[in-house]
Coordinates of C-alpha atoms in Angstrom, one line a residue:
M881 CA 81.0 88.8 87.8
N882 CA 82.4 89.3 91.3
E883 CA 80.7 88.6 94.5
I884 CA 82.9 91.2 96.2
K885 CA 81.0 94.3 97.1
V886 CA 82.2 97.5 95.3
I887 CA 81.2 100.9 96.6
V888 CA 81.9 103.9 94.3
S889 CA 81.7 107.2 96.1
G890 CA 82.6 110.7 95.3
H891 CA 81.9 114.4 96.0
G892 CA 78.8 115.9 94.5
G893 CA 77.3 113.8 91.7
F894 CA 80.5 111.8 91.0
A895 CA 79.2 108.4 92.0
S896 CA 75.9 108.8 90.3
G897 CA 77.6 110.1 87.2
I898 CA 79.9 107.0 87.1
Q899 CA 76.8 104.8 87.6
A900 CA 75.0 106.5 84.7
A901 CA 78.0 106.1 82.4
L902 CA 78.5 102.5 83.3
S903 CA 74.7 101.8 82.8
L904 CA 74.9 103.3 79.3
L905 CA 77.7 100.9 78.4
I906 CA 77.0 97.6 80.3
K907 CA 74.8 96.0 82.9
V908 CA 76.0 97.0 86.4
P909 CA 76.3 94.1 88.9
E910 CA 73.9 94.2 91.8
N911 CA 76.8 94.0 94.3
W912 CA 78.0 97.5 93.1
Q913 CA 76.8 100.5 95.1
F914 CA 77.1 104.2 94.2
I915 CA 77.1 106.8 96.9
D916 CA 77.3 110.6 96.3
F917 CA 78.7 112.7 99.1
T918 CA 76.5 115.7 98.9
T919 CA 76.6 119.1 100.5
G920 CA 75.7 119.0 104.2
M921 CA 76.3 115.2 104.5
S922 CA 78.3 114.3 107.6
D923 CA 81.0 111.7 107.8
Q924 CA 78.7 109.6 110.0
E925 CA 75.9 109.8 107.5
F926 CA 78.3 108.7 104.8
V927 CA 79.4 105.7 107.0
Q928 CA 75.8 104.7 107.5
A929 CA 75.1 105.0 103.8
L930 CA 78.0 102.6 103.1
G931 CA 76.3 99.8 105.0
V932 CA 79.3 97.5 105.1
A933 CA 78.7 94.3 107.0
P934 CA 81.5 92.9 109.2
F935 CA 83.8 90.6 107.3
E936 CA 82.2 91.4 103.9
E937 CA 84.8 91.6 101.1
T938 CA 84.5 95.2 99.9
V939 CA 86.4 97.6 97.7
F940 CA 85.8 101.3 98.2
F941 CA 86.5 103.4 95.1
T942 CA 86.7 107.1 96.0
D943 CA 87.3 110.0 93.7
L944 CA 90.3 111.6 95.5
A945 CA 93.1 110.1 97.6
G946 CA 93.2 112.0 100.9
G947 CA 89.7 113.4 100.5
T948 CA 87.0 113.0 103.2
L949 CA 85.5 109.8 101.6
Y950 CA 88.9 108.2 101.1
N951 CA 89.8 109.0 104.7
V952 CA 86.5 107.6 106.1
A953 CA 86.9 104.4 104.0
A954 CA 90.6 104.1 105.1
T955 CA 89.6 104.4 108.7
L956 CA 87.1 101.5 108.3
A957 CA 89.7 99.5 106.3
A958 CA 92.6 100.1 108.7
D959 CA 91.7 97.1 110.9
A960 CA 89.9 95.0 108.4
A961 CA 91.9 93.1 105.7
Q962 CA 88.7 92.3 103.8
L963 CA 88.1 96.1 103.1
Q964 CA 90.3 97.7 100.5
V965 CA 90.4 101.4 99.5
V966 CA 91.3 102.7 96.0
A967 CA 91.2 106.3 94.8
G968 CA 91.5 107.9 91.4
C969 CA 90.5 105.0 89.2
N970 CA 88.5 105.6 86.0
L971 CA 85.5 104.3 84.1
A972 CA 87.5 101.9 82.0
S973 CA 89.1 100.2 85.1
L974 CA 85.7 99.8 86.7
M975 CA 84.1 98.4 83.5
E976 CA 86.9 95.9 82.9
T977 CA 86.9 94.6 86.4
M978 CA 83.2 93.8 86.2
F979 CA 84.0 91.0 83.7
Q980 CA 86.7 89.4 85.9
T981 CA 86.5 87.1 89.0
F982 CA 88.6 87.8 92.0
G983 CA 89.3 85.7 95.1
N984 CA 89.2 88.7 97.5
A985 CA 88.9 92.4 97.7
H986 CA 92.7 92.9 97.7
Q987 CA 93.0 91.2 94.3
L988 CA 90.2 93.4 92.9
A989 CA 91.8 96.6 94.3
N990 CA 95.1 95.7 92.7
A991 CA 93.3 95.0 89.3
L992 CA 91.6 98.4 89.5
I993 CA 94.9 100.1 90.0
S994 CA 96.6 98.1 87.2
T995 CA 93.8 98.6 84.8
S996 CA 93.6 102.3 85.5
H997 CA 97.3 102.8 84.7
A998 CA 96.9 100.8 81.5
S999 CA 93.8 102.7 80.3
I1000 CA 95.3 106.2 80.6
K1001 CA 96.3 107.4 77.2
R1002 CA 97.5 110.6 75.6
F1003 CA 96.4 111.3 72.0
D1004 CA 99.4 111.5 69.7
P1005 CA 98.4 113.5 66.5
N1006 CA 101.4 111.9 64.7
A1007 CA 100.3 108.3 65.4
P1008 CA 98.3 106.4 62.9
V1009 CA 94.5 106.4 63.7
S1010 CA 92.7 103.1 63.7
R1011 CA 89.1 103.3 62.9
N1012 CA 86.6 100.4 63.3
A1013 CA 84.4 100.5 60.2
D1014 CA 81.9 98.1 61.7
S1015 CA 81.1 100.4 64.6
D1016 CA 78.5 103.1 64.1
D1017 CA 77.2 103.5 67.7
G1018 CA 79.8 106.0 68.8
I1019 CA 80.8 104.0 71.8

């Protein structure tokens, strides 16, 4: 598990939805935080909710590149090499990075991006389907 702080944020119930999905599948590390950006929440309230300590290795994962949350996190990270901002990752990338160790936030951010790319698949109806006969839990 990583000691790097991970903050997942998104519009509406995005972050709490990701948290619920992860919690269904695995134990979420204590250094992971989930913050929903709700209707009426100001940028300043969002910054306060982040609670990032100076010099703390942190990766911000936001739902949309260029969205309010991404822009706020990017403003914080602009002058702080220990803060990294990633947008558009997916559940698989978050889950996989929980089981890896990284030396710093930059390495974790790169892993999120790489794993996201690798986990995006398109169903091909002409490809052979592999079924795991031992799995009956639907996950």
